[in-house]
Amino acid sequence: GDSSSLTSAYRDHDGGRTWVGSDGSGIFCIDRDGRTVNYNSTNSGLPDDSVMSLAVDKRGTLWIATFLDGLVTYRGNAGFRPFKEALKVGTERTFCLNSDSEEGLLYVGTHGNGIIIVDPATEKVVRTITEGINHWINSLTFDSAGTLWIATFDGHWCYNPETGQLFRANIEDTGLMSARTYSIAESKDGTMWIGTGEGLIRLDRNIGKTTVYTEKDGLSSNVISGILEGDDGSIWVSTTYGLTSINPQTNRFSRYYE
């Protein structure tokens, strides 16, 4: 009868353990043999059971974004520790994490203070991105070229880590440029899929074509919370009202309701 929902999963670099975050029940650690340990605010040093996102840095430290108590780190011997420079994050509402494989920097999306860039090696904030961008960040996604795609309450943005430049994605005006955006994914062929509260944007970058899909086309709902590509190239879209799969070649939609 637990009402908490799973928010994120991360596997150790050596594939030994899988970490699963939940919004309400803390963190579950599953080892190779399937044994599960639950860490929560009652039985461990985890300060908040609303775990929104997980990431592991190059040294094997687990980074945890909690919704009410900010960033937390976990190392086996040191346990759970609040992030040293928590005041520089500017809010306790940390929502999404992603790491830059080139530099090894950690990008922290917050609800209220934009994006914080952390160097995990020093555990210091190296940059804050708040200028010219909505401060409520829902997801952070690196594409295959290393560009960071940012989903905000006021549309989606791109950030070039090499130049530090923040820019709008180069897409036709779909009427959804400022739509609340929840999820962004890149499929294997380089197509970007952008999930908003008003439908799904498909950006075929190789031909510069933008398509918007809504309930009229076959989506279960226009409010999209997650996007994943299947092994066969199909796009799976989770919405507030069930799951939709899309065949990008034929534009055939299949809906699945709970």
GROMACS .gro file of C-alpha atoms in nm:
model
  258
    1GLY     CA    1   0.000   0.000   0.000
    2ASP     CA    2   0.296   0.234  -0.060
    3SER     CA    3   0.194   0.538  -0.264
    4SER     CA    4   0.549   0.648  -0.351
    5SER     CA    5   0.657   0.641  -0.716
    6LEU     CA    6   0.993   0.540  -0.862
    7THR     CA    7   1.173   0.839  -1.012
    8SER     CA    8   1.514   0.721  -1.131
    9ALA     CA    9   1.752   0.427  -1.152
   10TYR     CA   10   2.130   0.412  -1.181
   11ARG     CA   11   2.370   0.120  -1.210
   12ASP     CA   12   2.720   0.130  -1.062
   13HIS     CA   13   2.997   0.156  -1.323
   14ASP     CA   14   3.099  -0.203  -1.254
   15GLY     CA   15   2.739  -0.320  -1.289
   16GLY     CA   16   2.742  -0.448  -0.933
   17ARG     CA   17   2.459  -0.258  -0.773
   18THR     CA   18   2.152  -0.081  -0.901
   19TRP     CA   19   2.026   0.228  -0.718
   20VAL     CA   20   1.660   0.320  -0.749
   21GLY     CA   21   1.521   0.651  -0.624
   22SER     CA   22   1.162   0.698  -0.515
   23ASP     CA   23   0.946   0.997  -0.438
   24GLY     CA   24   0.836   0.902  -0.088
   25SER     CA   25   1.040   0.596   0.014
   26GLY     CA   26   1.400   0.708  -0.024
   27ILE     CA   27   1.649   0.487  -0.211
   28PHE     CA   28   1.655   0.115  -0.287
   29CYS     CA   29   1.990  -0.054  -0.348
   30ILE     CA   30   1.971  -0.388  -0.531
   31ASP     CA   31   2.284  -0.605  -0.544
   32ARG     CA   32   2.380  -0.867  -0.805
   33ASP     CA   33   2.199  -1.140  -0.612
   34GLY     CA   34   1.876  -0.943  -0.601
   35ARG     CA   35   1.906  -0.851  -0.234
   36THR     CA   36   1.744  -0.512  -0.171
   37VAL     CA   37   1.825  -0.257   0.098
   38ASN     CA   38   1.602   0.047   0.150
   39TYR     CA   39   1.769   0.366   0.278
   40ASN     CA   40   1.529   0.629   0.408
   41SER     CA   41   1.517   0.924   0.646
   42THR     CA   42   1.427   0.696   0.937
   43ASN     CA   43   1.697   0.430   0.910
   44SER     CA   44   1.988   0.623   0.753
   45GLY     CA   45   2.139   0.967   0.712
   46LEU     CA   46   1.928   1.037   0.402
   47PRO     CA   47   1.756   1.366   0.497
   48ASP     CA   48   1.453   1.346   0.268
   49ASP     CA   49   1.254   1.052   0.125
   50SER     CA   50   1.155   1.248  -0.189
   51VAL     CA   51   1.442   1.138  -0.415
   52MET     CA   52   1.394   1.295  -0.759
   53SER     CA   53   1.713   1.191  -0.944
   54LEU     CA   54   2.038   0.993  -0.909
   55ALA     CA   55   2.381   1.011  -1.074
   56VAL     CA   56   2.718   0.845  -1.011
   57ASP     CA   57   3.044   1.036  -1.067
   58LYS     CA   58   3.373   0.898  -1.198
   59ARG     CA   59   3.492   0.818  -0.845
   60GLY     CA   60   3.184   0.612  -0.770
   61THR     CA   61   3.014   0.866  -0.544
   62LEU     CA   62   2.635   0.856  -0.569
   63TRP     CA   63   2.474   1.200  -0.605
   64ILE     CA   64   2.114   1.235  -0.494
   65ALA     CA   65   1.871   1.516  -0.577
   66THR     CA   66   1.605   1.543  -0.307
   67PHE     CA   67   1.305   1.771  -0.336
   68LEU     CA   68   1.306   1.916   0.014
   69ASP     CA   69   1.667   1.890   0.133
   70GLY     CA   70   1.883   1.963  -0.168
   71LEU     CA   71   2.184   1.766  -0.292
   72VAL     CA   72   2.317   1.469  -0.096
   73THR     CA   73   2.619   1.245  -0.162
   74TYR     CA   74   2.664   0.881  -0.067
   75ARG     CA   75   2.989   0.690  -0.030
   76GLY     CA   76   2.985   0.348   0.127
   77ASN     CA   77   3.217   0.427   0.418
   78ALA     CA   78   3.104   0.788   0.470
   79GLY     CA   79   2.731   0.725   0.431
   80PHE     CA   80   2.495   1.006   0.332
   81ARG     CA   81   2.625   1.362   0.351
   82PRO     CA   82   2.463   1.693   0.257
   83PHE     CA   83   2.641   1.877  -0.027
   84LYS     CA   84   2.905   2.108   0.125
   85GLU     CA   85   2.812   2.412  -0.085
   86ALA     CA   86   2.436   2.377  -0.038
   87LEU     CA   87   2.393   2.753   0.009
   88LYS     CA   88   2.535   2.815  -0.340
   89VAL     CA   89   2.265   2.590  -0.491
   90GLY     CA   90   2.020   2.858  -0.380
   91THR     CA   91   1.724   2.627  -0.315
   92GLU     CA   92   1.660   2.296  -0.141
   93ARG     CA   93   1.441   2.180  -0.431
   94THR     CA   94   1.681   1.982  -0.650
   95PHE     CA   95   1.496   1.798  -0.924
   96CYS     CA   96   1.717   1.641  -1.194
   97LEU     CA   97   2.081   1.541  -1.246
   98ASN     CA   98   2.303   1.458  -1.540
   99SER     CA   99   2.678   1.436  -1.585
  100ASP     CA  100   2.897   1.552  -1.869
  101SER     CA  101   3.104   1.253  -1.979
  102GLU     CA  102   3.381   1.477  -2.124
  103GLU     CA  103   3.454   1.698  -1.824
  104GLY     CA  104   3.292   1.482  -1.558
  105LEU     CA  105   3.091   1.782  -1.431
  106LEU     CA  106   2.755   1.731  -1.264
  107TYR     CA  107   2.457   1.937  -1.382
  108VAL     CA  108   2.186   1.994  -1.122
  109GLY     CA  109   1.843   2.117  -1.231
  110THR     CA  110   1.649   2.291  -0.956
  111HIS     CA  111   1.294   2.410  -0.906
  112GLY     CA  112   1.352   2.779  -0.843
  113ASN     CA  113   1.717   2.856  -0.917
  114GLY     CA  114   1.799   2.728  -1.265
  115ILE     CA  115   2.096   2.497  -1.322
  116ILE     CA  116   2.395   2.452  -1.091
  117ILE     CA  117   2.716   2.299  -1.230
  118VAL     CA  118   2.922   2.108  -0.974
  119ASP     CA  119   3.273   1.966  -0.999
  120PRO     CA  120   3.239   1.632  -0.816
  121ALA     CA  121   3.617   1.605  -0.766
  122THR     CA  122   3.624   1.918  -0.548
  123GLU     CA  123   3.255   1.915  -0.450
  124LYS     CA  124   3.235   2.283  -0.544
  125VAL     CA  125   2.987   2.483  -0.752
  126VAL     CA  126   3.169   2.602  -1.066
  127ARG     CA  127   2.883   2.780  -1.242
  128THR     CA  128   2.519   2.877  -1.199
  129ILE     CA  129   2.294   2.916  -1.505
  130THR     CA  130   2.008   3.152  -1.422
  131GLU     CA  131   2.040   3.435  -1.676
  132GLY     CA  132   1.795   3.421  -1.967
  133ILE     CA  133   1.635   3.091  -1.869
  134ASN     CA  134   1.331   2.983  -1.672
  135HIS     CA  135   1.444   2.882  -1.322
  136TRP     CA  136   1.222   2.574  -1.295
  137ILE     CA  137   1.407   2.281  -1.455
  138ASN     CA  138   1.228   1.951  -1.518
  139SER     CA  139   1.493   1.748  -1.703
  140LEU     CA  140   1.850   1.762  -1.838
  141THR     CA  141   1.953   1.552  -2.142
  142PHE     CA  142   2.285   1.538  -2.327
  143ASP     CA  143   2.259   1.460  -2.697
  144SER     CA  144   2.521   1.264  -2.893
  145ALA     CA  145   2.706   1.589  -2.984
  146GLY     CA  146   2.744   1.684  -2.617
  147THR     CA  147   2.481   1.961  -2.619
  148LEU     CA  148   2.269   1.979  -2.303
  149TRP     CA  149   1.892   1.997  -2.369
  150ILE     CA  150   1.700   2.162  -2.088
  151ALA     CA  151   1.329   2.114  -2.018
  152THR     CA  152   1.179   2.406  -1.822
  153PHE     CA  153   0.841   2.541  -1.716
  154ASP     CA  154   0.880   2.788  -2.007
  155GLY     CA  155   0.987   2.579  -2.305
  156HIS     CA  156   1.314   2.406  -2.383
  157TRP     CA  157   1.668   2.537  -2.420
  158CYS     CA  158   2.011   2.415  -2.526
  159TYR     CA  159   2.347   2.473  -2.357
  160ASN     CA  160   2.690   2.426  -2.512
  161PRO     CA  161   2.930   2.320  -2.232
  162GLU     CA  162   3.237   2.412  -2.441
  163THR     CA  163   3.135   2.773  -2.505
  164GLY     CA  164   2.899   2.828  -2.212
  165GLN     CA  165   2.639   2.950  -2.462
  166LEU     CA  166   2.268   2.913  -2.386
  167PHE     CA  167   2.035   2.914  -2.687
  168ARG     CA  168   1.691   2.814  -2.809
  169ALA     CA  169   1.673   2.492  -3.010
  170ASN     CA  170   1.676   2.564  -3.383
  171ILE     CA  171   1.323   2.454  -3.465
  172GLU     CA  172   1.027   2.595  -3.653
  173ASP     CA  173   0.773   2.786  -3.447
  174THR     CA  174   0.537   2.510  -3.338
  175GLY     CA  175   0.336   2.723  -3.101
  176LEU     CA  176   0.496   2.517  -2.825
  177MET     CA  177   0.820   2.715  -2.782
  178SER     CA  178   0.704   2.829  -2.438
  179ALA     CA  179   0.505   2.521  -2.344
  180ARG     CA  180   0.589   2.366  -2.009
  181THR     CA  181   0.839   2.094  -2.100
  182TYR     CA  182   0.892   1.778  -1.895
  183SER     CA  183   1.110   1.535  -2.087
  184ILE     CA  184   1.356   1.532  -2.380
  185ALA     CA  185   1.517   1.231  -2.550
  186GLU     CA  186   1.735   1.166  -2.855
  187SER     CA  187   1.672   0.856  -3.064
  188LYS     CA  188   1.955   0.659  -3.228
  189ASP     CA  189   1.907   0.837  -3.562
  190GLY     CA  190   1.959   1.179  -3.398
  191THR     CA  191   1.592   1.278  -3.387
  192MET     CA  192   1.503   1.484  -3.078
  193TRP     CA  193   1.173   1.413  -2.899
  194ILE     CA  194   1.044   1.686  -2.670
  195GLY     CA  195   0.759   1.611  -2.430
  196THR     CA  196   0.549   1.908  -2.319
  197GLY     CA  197   0.220   1.971  -2.140
  198GLU     CA  198   0.061   2.038  -2.479
  199GLY     CA  199   0.188   1.752  -2.693
  200LEU     CA  200   0.503   1.588  -2.831
  201ILE     CA  201   0.751   1.770  -3.057
  202ARG     CA  202   0.952   1.563  -3.305
  203LEU     CA  203   1.262   1.738  -3.440
  204ASP     CA  204   1.418   1.561  -3.742
  205ARG     CA  205   1.744   1.753  -3.733
  206ASN     CA  206   1.896   1.600  -4.048
  207ILE     CA  207   1.616   1.748  -4.262
  208GLY     CA  208   1.522   2.040  -4.036
  209LYS     CA  209   1.161   1.925  -4.002
  210THR     CA  210   0.946   1.976  -3.693
  211THR     CA  211   0.628   1.778  -3.622
  212VAL     CA  212   0.387   1.814  -3.331
  213TYR     CA  213   0.179   1.516  -3.213
  214THR     CA  214  -0.124   1.551  -2.987
  215GLU     CA  215  -0.418   1.341  -2.868
  216LYS     CA  216  -0.572   1.396  -3.214
  217ASP     CA  217  -0.283   1.196  -3.364
  218GLY     CA  218  -0.313   0.916  -3.110
  219LEU     CA  219  -0.131   1.023  -2.792
  220SER     CA  220  -0.292   0.892  -2.472
  221SER     CA  221  -0.267   1.248  -2.334
  222ASN     CA  222  -0.100   1.575  -2.432
  223VAL     CA  223   0.083   1.589  -2.096
  224ILE     CA  224   0.406   1.390  -2.139
  225SER     CA  225   0.620   1.290  -1.843
  226GLY     CA  226   0.877   1.057  -2.003
  227ILE     CA  227   1.019   0.941  -2.339
  228LEU     CA  228   1.223   0.628  -2.416
  229GLU     CA  229   1.339   0.462  -2.738
  230GLY     CA  230   1.277   0.089  -2.766
  231ASP     CA  231   1.533  -0.155  -2.912
  232ASP     CA  232   1.329  -0.168  -3.233
  233GLY     CA  233   1.338   0.212  -3.275
  234SER     CA  234   0.985   0.269  -3.149
  235ILE     CA  235   0.931   0.568  -2.921
  236TRP     CA  236   0.756   0.503  -2.589
  237VAL     CA  237   0.584   0.803  -2.435
  238SER     CA  238   0.448   0.801  -2.081
  239THR     CA  239   0.165   1.047  -2.025
  240THR     CA  240  -0.066   1.143  -1.742
  241TYR     CA  241  -0.319   0.904  -1.896
  242GLY     CA  242  -0.139   0.588  -1.999
  243LEU     CA  243   0.143   0.488  -2.232
  244THR     CA  244   0.173   0.544  -2.609
  245SER     CA  245   0.418   0.380  -2.848
  246ILE     CA  246   0.497   0.544  -3.182
  247ASN     CA  247   0.652   0.389  -3.491
  248PRO     CA  248   0.854   0.685  -3.628
  249GLN     CA  249   0.862   0.536  -3.981
  250THR     CA  250   0.488   0.480  -4.021
  251ASN     CA  251   0.360   0.729  -3.759
  252ARG     CA  252   0.146   0.447  -3.619
  253PHE     CA  253   0.034   0.504  -3.259
  254SER     CA  254  -0.055   0.231  -3.008
  255ARG     CA  255  -0.211   0.326  -2.675
  256TYR     CA  256  -0.191   0.136  -2.348
  257TYR     CA  257  -0.400   0.237  -2.048
  258GLU     CA  258  -0.361   0.121  -1.690
   0.00000   0.00000   0.00000
